[in-house]
PDB file of N, CA and C in Angstrom:
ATOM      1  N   UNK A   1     -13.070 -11.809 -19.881  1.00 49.00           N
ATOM      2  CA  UNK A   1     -13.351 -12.239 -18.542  1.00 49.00           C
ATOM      3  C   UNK A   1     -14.124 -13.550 -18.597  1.00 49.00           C
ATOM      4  N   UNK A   2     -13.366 -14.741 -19.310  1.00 51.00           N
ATOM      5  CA  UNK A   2     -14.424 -15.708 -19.732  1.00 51.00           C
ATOM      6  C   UNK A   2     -13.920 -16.744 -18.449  1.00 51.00           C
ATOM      7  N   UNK A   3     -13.065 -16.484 -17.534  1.00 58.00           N
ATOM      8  CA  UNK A   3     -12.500 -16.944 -16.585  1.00 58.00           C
ATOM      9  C   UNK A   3     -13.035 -16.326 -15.199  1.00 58.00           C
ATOM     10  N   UNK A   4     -14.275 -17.186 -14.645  1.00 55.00           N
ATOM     11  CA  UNK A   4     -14.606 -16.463 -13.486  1.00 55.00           C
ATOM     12  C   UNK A   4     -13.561 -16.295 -12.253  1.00 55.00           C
ATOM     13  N   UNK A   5     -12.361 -16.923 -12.318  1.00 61.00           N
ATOM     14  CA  UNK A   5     -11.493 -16.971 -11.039  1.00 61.00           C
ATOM     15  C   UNK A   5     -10.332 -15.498 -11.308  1.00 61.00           C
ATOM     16  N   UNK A   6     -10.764 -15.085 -12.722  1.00 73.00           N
ATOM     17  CA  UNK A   6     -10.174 -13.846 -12.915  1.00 73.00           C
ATOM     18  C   UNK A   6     -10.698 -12.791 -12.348  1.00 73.00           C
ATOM     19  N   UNK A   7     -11.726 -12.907 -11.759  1.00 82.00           N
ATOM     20  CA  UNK A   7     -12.778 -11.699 -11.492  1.00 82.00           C
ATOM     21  C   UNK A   7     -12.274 -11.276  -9.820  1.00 82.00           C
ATOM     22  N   UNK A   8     -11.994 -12.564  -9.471  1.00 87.00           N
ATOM     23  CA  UNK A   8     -11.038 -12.638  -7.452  1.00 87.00           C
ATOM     24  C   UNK A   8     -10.585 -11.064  -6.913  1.00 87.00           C
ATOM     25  N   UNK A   9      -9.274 -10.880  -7.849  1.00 89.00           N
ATOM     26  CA  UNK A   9      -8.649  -9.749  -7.726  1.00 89.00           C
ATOM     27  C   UNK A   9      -9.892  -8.284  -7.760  1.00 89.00           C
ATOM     28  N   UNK A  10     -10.370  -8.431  -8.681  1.00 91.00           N
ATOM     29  CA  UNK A  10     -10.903  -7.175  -9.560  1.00 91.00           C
ATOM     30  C   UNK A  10     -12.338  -6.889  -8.579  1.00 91.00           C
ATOM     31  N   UNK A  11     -12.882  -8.033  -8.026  1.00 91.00           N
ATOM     32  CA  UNK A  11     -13.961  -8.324  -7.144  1.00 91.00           C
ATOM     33  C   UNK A  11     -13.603  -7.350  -5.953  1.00 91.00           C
ATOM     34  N   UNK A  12     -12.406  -8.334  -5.012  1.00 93.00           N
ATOM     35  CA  UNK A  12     -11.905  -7.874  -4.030  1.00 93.00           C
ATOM     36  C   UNK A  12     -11.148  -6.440  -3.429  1.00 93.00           C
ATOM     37  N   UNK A  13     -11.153  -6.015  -4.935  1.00 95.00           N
ATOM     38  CA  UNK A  13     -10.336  -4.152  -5.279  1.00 95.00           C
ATOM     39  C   UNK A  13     -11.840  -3.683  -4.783  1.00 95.00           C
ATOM     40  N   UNK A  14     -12.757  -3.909  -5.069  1.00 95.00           N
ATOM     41  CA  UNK A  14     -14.091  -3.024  -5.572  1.00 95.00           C
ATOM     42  C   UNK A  14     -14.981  -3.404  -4.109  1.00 95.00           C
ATOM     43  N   UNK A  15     -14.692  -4.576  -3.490  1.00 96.00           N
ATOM     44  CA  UNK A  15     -15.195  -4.514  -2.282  1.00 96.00           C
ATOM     45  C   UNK A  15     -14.652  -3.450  -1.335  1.00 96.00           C
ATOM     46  N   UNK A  16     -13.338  -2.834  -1.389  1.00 97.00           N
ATOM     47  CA  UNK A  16     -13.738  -1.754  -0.620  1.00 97.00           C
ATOM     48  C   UNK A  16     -13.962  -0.756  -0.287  1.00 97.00           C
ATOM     49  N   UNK A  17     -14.866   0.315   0.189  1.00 97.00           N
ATOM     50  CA  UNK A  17     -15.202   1.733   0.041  1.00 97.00           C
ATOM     51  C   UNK A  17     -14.347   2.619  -0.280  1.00 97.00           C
ATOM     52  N   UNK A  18     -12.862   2.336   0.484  1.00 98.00           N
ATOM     53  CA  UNK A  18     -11.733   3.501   0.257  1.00 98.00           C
ATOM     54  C   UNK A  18     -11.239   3.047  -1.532  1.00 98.00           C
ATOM     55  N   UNK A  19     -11.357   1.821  -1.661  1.00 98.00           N
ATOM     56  CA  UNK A  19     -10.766   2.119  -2.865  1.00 98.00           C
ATOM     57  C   UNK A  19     -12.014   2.130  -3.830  1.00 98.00           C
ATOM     58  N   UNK A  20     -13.412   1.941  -3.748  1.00 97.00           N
ATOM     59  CA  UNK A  20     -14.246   2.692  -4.971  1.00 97.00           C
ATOM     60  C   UNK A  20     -14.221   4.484  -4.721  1.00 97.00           C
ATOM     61  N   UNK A  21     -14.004   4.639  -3.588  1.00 98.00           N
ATOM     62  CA  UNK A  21     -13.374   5.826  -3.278  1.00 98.00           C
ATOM     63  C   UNK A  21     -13.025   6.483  -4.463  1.00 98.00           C
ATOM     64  N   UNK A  22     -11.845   6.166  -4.359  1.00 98.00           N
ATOM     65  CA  UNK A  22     -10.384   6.054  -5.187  1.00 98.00           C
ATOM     66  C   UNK A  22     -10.657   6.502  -6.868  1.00 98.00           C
ATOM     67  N   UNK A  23     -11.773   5.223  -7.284  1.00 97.00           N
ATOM     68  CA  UNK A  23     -12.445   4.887  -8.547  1.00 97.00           C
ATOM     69  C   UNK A  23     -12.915   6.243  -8.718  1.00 97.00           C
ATOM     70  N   UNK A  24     -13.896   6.749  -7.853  1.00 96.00           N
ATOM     71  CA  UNK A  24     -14.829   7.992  -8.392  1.00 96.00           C
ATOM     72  C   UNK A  24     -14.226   9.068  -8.255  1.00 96.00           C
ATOM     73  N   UNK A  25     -12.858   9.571  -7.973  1.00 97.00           N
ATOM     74  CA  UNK A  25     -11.884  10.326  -8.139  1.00 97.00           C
ATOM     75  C   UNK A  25     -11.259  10.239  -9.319  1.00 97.00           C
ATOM     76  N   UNK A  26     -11.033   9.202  -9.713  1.00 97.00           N
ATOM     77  CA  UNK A  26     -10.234   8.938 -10.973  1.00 97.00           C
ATOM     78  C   UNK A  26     -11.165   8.884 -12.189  1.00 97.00           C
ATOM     79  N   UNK A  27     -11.851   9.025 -11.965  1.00 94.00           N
ATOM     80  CA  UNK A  27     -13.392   9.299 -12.970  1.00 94.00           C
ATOM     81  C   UNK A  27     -12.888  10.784 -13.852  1.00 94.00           C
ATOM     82  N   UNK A  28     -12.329  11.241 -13.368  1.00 93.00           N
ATOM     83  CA  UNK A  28     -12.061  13.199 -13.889  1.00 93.00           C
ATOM     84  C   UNK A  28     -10.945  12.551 -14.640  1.00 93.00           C
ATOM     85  N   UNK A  29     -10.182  11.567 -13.895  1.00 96.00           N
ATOM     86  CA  UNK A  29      -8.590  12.091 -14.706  1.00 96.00           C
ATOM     87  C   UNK A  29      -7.579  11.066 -14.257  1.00 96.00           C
ATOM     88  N   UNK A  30      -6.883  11.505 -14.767  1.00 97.00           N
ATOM     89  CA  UNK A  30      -5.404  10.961 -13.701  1.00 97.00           C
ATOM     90  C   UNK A  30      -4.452  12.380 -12.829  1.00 97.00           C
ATOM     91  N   UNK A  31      -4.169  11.347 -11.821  1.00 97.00           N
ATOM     92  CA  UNK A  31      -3.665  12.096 -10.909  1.00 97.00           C
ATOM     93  C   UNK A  31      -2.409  11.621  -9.723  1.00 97.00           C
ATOM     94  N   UNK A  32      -2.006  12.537  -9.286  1.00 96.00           N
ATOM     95  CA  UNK A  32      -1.158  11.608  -8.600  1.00 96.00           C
ATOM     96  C   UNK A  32      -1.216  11.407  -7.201  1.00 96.00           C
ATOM     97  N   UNK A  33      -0.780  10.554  -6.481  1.00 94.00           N
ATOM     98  CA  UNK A  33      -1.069  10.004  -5.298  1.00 94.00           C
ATOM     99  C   UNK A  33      -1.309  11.058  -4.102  1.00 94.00           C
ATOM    100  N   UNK A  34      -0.373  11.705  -3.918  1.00 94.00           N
ATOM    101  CA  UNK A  34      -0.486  12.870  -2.837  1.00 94.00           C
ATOM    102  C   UNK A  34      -1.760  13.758  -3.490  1.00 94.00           C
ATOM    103  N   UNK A  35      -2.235  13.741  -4.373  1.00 96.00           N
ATOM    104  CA  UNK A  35      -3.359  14.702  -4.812  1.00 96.00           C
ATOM    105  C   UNK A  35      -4.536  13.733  -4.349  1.00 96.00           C
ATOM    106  N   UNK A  36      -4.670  12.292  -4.562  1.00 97.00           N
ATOM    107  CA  UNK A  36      -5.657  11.572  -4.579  1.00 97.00           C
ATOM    108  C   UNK A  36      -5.482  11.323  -2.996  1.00 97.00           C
ATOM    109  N   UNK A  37      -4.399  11.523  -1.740  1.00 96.00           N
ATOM    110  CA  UNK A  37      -4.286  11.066  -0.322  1.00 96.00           C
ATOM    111  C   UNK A  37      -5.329  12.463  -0.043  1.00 96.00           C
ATOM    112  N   UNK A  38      -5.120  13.633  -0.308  1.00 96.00           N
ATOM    113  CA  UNK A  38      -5.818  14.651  -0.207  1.00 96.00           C
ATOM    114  C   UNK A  38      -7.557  14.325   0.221  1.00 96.00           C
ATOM    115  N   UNK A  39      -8.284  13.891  -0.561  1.00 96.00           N
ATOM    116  CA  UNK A  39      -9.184  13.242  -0.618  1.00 96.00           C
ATOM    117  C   UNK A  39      -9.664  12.878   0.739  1.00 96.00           C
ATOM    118  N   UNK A  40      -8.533  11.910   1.774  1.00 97.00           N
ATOM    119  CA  UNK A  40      -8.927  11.278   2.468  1.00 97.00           C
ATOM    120  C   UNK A  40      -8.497  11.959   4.097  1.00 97.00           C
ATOM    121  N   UNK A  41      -8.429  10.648   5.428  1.00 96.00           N
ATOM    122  CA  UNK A  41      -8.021  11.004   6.384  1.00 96.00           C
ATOM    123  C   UNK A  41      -7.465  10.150   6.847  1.00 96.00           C
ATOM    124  N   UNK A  42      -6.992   9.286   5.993  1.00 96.00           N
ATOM    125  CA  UNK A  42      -5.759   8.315   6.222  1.00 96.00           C
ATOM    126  C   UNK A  42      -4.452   8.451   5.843  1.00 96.00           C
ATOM    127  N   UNK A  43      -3.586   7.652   6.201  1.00 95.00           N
ATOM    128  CA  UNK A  43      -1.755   8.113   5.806  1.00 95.00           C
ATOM    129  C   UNK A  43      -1.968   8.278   4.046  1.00 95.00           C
ATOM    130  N   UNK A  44      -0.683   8.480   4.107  1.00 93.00           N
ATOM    131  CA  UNK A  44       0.071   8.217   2.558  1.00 93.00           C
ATOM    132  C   UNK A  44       0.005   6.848   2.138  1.00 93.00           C
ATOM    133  N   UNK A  45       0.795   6.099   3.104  1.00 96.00           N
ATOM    134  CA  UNK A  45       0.801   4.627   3.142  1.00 96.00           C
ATOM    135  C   UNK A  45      -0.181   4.158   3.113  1.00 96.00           C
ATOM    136  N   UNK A  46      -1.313   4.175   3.160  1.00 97.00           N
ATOM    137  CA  UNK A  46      -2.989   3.620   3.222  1.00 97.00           C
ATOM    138  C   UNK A  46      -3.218   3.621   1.599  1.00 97.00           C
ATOM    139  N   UNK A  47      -2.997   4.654   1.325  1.00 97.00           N
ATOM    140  CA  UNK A  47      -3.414   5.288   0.122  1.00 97.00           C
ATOM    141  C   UNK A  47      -2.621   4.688  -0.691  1.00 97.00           C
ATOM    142  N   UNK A  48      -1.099   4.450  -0.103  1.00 96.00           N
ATOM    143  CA  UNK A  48      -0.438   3.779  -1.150  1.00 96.00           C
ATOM    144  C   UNK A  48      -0.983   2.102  -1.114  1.00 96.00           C
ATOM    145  N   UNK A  49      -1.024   2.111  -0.350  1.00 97.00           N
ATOM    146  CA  UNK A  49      -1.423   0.347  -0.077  1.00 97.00           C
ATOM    147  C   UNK A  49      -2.795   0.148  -1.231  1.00 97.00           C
ATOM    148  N   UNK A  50      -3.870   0.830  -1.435  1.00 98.00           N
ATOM    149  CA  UNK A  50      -5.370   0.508  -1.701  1.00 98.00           C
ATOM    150  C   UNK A  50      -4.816   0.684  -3.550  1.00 98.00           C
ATOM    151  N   UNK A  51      -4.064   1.741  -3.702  1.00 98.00           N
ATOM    152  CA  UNK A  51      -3.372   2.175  -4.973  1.00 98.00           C
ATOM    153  C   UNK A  51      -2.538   0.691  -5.183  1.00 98.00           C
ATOM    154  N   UNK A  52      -1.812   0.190  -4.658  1.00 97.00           N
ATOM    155  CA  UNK A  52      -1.181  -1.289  -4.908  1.00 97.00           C
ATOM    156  C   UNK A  52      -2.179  -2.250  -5.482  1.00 97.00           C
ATOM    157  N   UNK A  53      -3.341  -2.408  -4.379  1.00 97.00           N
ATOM    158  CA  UNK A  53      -4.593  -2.896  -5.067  1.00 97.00           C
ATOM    159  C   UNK A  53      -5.144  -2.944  -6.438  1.00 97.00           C
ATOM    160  N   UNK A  54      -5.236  -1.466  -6.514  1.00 97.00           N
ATOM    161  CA  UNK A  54      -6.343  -1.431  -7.476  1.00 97.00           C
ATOM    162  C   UNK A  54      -5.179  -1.463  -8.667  1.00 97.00           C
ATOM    163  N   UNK A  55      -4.101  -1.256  -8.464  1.00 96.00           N
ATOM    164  CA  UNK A  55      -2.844  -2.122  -9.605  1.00 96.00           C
ATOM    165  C   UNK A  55      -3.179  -3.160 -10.086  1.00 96.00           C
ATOM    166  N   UNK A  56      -3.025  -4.082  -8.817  1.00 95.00           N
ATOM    167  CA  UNK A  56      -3.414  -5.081  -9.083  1.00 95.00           C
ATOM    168  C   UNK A  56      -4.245  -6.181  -9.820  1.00 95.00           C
ATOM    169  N   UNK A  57      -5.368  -5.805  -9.526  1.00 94.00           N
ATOM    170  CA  UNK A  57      -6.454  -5.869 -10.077  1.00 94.00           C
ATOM    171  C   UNK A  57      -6.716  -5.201 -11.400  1.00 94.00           C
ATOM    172  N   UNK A  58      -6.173  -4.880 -12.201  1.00 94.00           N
ATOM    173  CA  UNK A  58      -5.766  -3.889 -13.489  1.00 94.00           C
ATOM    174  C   UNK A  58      -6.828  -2.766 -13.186  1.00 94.00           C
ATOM    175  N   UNK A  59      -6.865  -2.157 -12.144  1.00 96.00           N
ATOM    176  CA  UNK A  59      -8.216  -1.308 -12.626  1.00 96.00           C
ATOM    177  C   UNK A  59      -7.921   0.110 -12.155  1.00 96.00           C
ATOM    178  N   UNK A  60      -6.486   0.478 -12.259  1.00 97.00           N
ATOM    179  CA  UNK A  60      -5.515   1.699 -12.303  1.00 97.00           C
ATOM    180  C   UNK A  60      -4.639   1.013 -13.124  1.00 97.00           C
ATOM    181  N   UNK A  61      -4.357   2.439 -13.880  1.00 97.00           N
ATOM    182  CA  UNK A  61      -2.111   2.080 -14.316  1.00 97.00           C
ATOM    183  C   UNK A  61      -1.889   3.477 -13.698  1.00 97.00           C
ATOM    184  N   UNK A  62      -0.523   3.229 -13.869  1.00 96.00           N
ATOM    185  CA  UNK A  62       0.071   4.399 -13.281  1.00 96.00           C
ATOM    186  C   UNK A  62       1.315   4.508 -14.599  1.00 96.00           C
ATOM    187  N   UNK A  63       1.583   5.722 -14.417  1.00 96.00           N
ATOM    188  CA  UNK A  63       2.541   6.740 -15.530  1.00 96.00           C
ATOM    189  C   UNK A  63       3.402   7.471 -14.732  1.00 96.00           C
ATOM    190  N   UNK A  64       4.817   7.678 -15.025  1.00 95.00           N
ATOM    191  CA  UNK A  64       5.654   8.995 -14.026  1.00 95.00           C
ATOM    192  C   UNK A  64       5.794  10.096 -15.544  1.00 95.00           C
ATOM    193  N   UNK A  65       5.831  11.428 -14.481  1.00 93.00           N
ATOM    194  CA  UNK A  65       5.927  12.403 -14.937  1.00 93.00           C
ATOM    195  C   UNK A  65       7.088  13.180 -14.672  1.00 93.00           C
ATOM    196  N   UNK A  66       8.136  13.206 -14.497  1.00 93.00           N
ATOM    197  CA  UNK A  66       8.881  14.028 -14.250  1.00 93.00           C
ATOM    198  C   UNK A  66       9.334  12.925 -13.075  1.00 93.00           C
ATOM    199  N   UNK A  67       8.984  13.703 -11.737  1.00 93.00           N
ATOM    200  CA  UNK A  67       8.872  13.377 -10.247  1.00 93.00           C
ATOM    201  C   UNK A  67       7.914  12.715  -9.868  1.00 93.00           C
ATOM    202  N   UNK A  68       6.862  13.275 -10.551  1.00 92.00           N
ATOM    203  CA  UNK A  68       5.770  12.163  -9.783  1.00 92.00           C
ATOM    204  C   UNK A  68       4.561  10.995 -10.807  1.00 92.00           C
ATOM    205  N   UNK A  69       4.368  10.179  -9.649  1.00 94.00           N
ATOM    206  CA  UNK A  69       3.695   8.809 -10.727  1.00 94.00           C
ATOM    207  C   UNK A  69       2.220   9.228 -10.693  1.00 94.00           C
ATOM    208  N   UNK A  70       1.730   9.542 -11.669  1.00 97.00           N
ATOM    209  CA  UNK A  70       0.002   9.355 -11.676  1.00 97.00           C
ATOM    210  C   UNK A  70      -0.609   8.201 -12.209  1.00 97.00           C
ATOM    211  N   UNK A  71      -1.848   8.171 -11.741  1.00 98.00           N
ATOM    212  CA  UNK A  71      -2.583   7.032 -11.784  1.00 98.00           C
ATOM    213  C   UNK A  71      -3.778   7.333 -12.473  1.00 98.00           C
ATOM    214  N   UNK A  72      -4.096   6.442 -12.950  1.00 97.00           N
ATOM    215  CA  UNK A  72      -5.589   6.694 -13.941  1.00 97.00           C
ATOM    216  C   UNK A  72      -6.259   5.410 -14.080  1.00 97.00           C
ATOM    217  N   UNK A  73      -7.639   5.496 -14.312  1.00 96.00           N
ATOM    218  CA  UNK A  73      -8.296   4.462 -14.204  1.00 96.00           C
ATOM    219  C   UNK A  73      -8.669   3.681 -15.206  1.00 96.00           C
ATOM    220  N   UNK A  74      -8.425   2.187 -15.425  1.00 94.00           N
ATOM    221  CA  UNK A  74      -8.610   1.497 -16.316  1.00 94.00           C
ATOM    222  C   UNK A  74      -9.917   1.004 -16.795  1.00 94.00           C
ATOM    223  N   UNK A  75     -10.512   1.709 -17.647  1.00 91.00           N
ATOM    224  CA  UNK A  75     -11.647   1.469 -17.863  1.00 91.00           C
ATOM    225  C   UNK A  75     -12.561   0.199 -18.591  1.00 91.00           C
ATOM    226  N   UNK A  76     -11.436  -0.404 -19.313  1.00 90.00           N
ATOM    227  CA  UNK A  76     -11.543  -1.831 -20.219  1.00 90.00           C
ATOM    228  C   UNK A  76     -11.914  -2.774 -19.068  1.00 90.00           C
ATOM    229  N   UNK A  77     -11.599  -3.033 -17.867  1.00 88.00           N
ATOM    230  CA  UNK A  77     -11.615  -4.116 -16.882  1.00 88.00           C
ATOM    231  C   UNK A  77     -13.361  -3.491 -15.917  1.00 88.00           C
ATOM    232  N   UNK A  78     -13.690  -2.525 -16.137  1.00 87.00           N
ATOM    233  CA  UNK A  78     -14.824  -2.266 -15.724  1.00 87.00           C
ATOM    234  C   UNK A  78     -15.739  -2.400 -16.782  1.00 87.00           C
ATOM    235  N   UNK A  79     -15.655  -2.075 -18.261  1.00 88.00           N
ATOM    236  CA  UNK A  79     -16.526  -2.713 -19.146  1.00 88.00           C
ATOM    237  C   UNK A  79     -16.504  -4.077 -18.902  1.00 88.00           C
ATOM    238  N   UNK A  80     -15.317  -4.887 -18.678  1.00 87.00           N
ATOM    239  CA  UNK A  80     -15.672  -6.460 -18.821  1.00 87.00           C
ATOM    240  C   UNK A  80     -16.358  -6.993 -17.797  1.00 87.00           C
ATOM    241  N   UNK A  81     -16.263  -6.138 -16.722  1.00 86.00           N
ATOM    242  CA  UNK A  81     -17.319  -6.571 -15.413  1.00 86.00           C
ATOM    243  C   UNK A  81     -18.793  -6.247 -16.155  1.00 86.00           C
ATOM    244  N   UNK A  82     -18.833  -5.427 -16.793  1.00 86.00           N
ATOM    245  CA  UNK A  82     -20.318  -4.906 -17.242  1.00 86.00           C
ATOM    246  C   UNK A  82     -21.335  -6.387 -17.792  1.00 86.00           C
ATOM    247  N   UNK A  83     -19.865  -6.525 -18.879  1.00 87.00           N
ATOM    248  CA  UNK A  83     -20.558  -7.327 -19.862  1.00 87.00           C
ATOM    249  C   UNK A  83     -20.612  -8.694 -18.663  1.00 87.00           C
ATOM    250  N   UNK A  84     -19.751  -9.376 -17.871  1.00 84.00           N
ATOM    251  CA  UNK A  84     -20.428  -9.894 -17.457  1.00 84.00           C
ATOM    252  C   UNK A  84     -21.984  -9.848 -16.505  1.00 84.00           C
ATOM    253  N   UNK A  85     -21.299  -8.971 -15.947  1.00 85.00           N
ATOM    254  CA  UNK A  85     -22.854  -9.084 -14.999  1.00 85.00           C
ATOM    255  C   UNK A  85     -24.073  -9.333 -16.260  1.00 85.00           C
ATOM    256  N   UNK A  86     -24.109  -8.584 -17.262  1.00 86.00           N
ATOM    257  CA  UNK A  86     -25.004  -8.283 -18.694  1.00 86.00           C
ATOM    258  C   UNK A  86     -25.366  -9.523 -18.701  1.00 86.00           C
ATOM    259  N   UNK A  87     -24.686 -10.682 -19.004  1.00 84.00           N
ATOM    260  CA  UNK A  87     -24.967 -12.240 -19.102  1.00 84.00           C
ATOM    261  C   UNK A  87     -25.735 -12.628 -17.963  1.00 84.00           C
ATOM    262  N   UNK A  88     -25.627 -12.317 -16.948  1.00 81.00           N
ATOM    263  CA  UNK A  88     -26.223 -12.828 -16.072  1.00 81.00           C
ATOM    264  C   UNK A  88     -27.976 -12.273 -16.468  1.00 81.00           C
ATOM    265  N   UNK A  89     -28.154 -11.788 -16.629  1.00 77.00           N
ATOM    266  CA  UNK A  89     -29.481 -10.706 -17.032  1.00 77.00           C
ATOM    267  C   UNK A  89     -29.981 -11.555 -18.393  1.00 77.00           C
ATOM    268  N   UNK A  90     -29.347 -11.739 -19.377  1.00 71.00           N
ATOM    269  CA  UNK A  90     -29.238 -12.317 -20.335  1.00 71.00           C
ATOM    270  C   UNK A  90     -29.767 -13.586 -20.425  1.00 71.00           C
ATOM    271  N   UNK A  91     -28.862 -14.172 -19.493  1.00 66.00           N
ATOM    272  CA  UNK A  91     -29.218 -15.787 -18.905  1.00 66.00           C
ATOM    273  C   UNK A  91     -30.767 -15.833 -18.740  1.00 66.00           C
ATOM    274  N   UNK A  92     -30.988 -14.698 -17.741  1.00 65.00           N
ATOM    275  CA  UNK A  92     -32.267 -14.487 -17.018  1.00 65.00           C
ATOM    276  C   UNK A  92     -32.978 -14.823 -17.719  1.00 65.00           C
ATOM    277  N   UNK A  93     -33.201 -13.908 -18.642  1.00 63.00           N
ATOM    278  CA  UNK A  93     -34.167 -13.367 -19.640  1.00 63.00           C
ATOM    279  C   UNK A  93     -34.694 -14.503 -20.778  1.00 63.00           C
ATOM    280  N   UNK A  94     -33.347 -15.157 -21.159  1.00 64.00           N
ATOM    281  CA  UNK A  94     -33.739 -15.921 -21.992  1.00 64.00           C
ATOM    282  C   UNK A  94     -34.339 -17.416 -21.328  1.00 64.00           C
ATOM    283  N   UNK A  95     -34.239 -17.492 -19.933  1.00 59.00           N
ATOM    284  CA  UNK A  95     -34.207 -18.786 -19.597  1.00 59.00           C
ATOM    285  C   UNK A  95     -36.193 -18.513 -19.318  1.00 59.00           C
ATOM    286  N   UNK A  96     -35.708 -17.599 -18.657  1.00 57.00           N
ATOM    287  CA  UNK A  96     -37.504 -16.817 -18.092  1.00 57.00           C
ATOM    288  C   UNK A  96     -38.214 -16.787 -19.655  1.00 57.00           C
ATOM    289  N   UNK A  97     -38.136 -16.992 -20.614  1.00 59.00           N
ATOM    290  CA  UNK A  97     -38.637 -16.592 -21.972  1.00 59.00           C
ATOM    291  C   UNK A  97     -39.181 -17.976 -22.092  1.00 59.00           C
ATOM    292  N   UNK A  98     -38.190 -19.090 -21.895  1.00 61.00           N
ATOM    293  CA  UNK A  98     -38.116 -20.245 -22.287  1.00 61.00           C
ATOM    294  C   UNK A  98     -39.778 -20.904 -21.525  1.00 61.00           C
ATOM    295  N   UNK A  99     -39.975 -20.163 -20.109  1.00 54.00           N
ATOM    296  CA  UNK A  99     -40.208 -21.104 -19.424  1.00 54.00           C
ATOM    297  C   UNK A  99     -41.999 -19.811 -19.429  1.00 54.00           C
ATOM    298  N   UNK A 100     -42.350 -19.219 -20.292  1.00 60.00           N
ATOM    299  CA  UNK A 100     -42.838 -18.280 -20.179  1.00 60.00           C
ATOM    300  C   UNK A 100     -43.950 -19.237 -21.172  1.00 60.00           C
ATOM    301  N   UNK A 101     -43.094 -19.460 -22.522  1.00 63.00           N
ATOM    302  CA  UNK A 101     -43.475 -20.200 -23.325  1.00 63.00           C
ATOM    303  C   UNK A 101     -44.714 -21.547 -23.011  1.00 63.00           C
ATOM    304  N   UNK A 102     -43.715 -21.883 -22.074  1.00 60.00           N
ATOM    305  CA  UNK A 102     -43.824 -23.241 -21.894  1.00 60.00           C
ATOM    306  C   UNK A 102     -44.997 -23.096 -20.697  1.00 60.00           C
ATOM    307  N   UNK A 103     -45.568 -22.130 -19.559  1.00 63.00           N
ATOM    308  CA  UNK A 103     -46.805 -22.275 -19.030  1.00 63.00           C
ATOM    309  C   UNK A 103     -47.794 -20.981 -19.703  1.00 63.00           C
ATOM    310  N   UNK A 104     -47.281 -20.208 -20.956  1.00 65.00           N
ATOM    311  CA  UNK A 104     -48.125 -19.563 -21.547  1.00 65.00           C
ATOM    312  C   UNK A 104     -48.413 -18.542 -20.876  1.00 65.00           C
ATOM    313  N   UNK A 105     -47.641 -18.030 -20.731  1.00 63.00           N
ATOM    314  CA  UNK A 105     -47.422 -16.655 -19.813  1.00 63.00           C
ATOM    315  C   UNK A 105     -46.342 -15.415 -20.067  1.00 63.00           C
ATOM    316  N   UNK A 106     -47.099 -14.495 -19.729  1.00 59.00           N
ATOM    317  CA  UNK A 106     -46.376 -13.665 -20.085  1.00 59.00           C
ATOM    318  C   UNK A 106     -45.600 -12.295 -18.816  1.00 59.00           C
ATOM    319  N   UNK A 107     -44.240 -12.187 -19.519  1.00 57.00           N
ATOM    320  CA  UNK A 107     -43.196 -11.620 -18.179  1.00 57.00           C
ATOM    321  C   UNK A 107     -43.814 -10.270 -17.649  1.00 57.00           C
ATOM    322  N   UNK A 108     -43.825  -9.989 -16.574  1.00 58.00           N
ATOM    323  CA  UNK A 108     -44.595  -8.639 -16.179  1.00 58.00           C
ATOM    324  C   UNK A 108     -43.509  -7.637 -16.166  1.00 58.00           C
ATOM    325  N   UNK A 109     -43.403  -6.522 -16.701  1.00 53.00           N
ATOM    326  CA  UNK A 109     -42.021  -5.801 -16.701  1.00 53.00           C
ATOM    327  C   UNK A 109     -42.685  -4.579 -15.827  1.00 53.00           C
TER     328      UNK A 109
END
């Protein structure tokens, strides 16, 4: 994720409630769509739409089984959000260290 304009998609999946929704369902497992519409009090089509999303954004795949497609959650694209945000903290830390030095002070944790 060394490409912040990669983050757009993956950002915009996670901005919305129905689909972190979605996320903390798929936390157990994979499953398939009419099991995961269950969940809610919106159509099929809603559900399919937010599921298109979070495709999108790599942060589901989906698998067919027979008849039906399940979905499961991609967990590699949520570590790489980790590690970024991590840098940001990182940044912090070391810049705040720098400057800690430099009026002889020390960070209050």
């Amino acid at each position: 994720m060394n490409n912040p304009s990669s983050l757009q998609p993956t950002l915009r999946a996670l901005a919305d409630p129905t689909r972190r929704e979605i996320l903390e369902i798929l936390k157990n497992g994979a499953m398939p769509a009419g099991e995961i519409a269950e969940h809610f009090s919106i159509t099929g089509a809603a559900i399919s739409r937010h599921l298109s999303v979070l495709k999108e954004a790599d942060l589901v795949r989906d698998h067919r089984e027979g008849k039906f497609i399940f979905y499961d959650i991609n967990l590699s694209v949520l570590q790489e959000i980790l590690v970024w945000i991590g840098n940001f903290k990182a940044s912090r830390e070391t810049s705040s260290g720098k400057w800690n030095k430099i009026i002889g002070t020390q960070p209050n944790h």
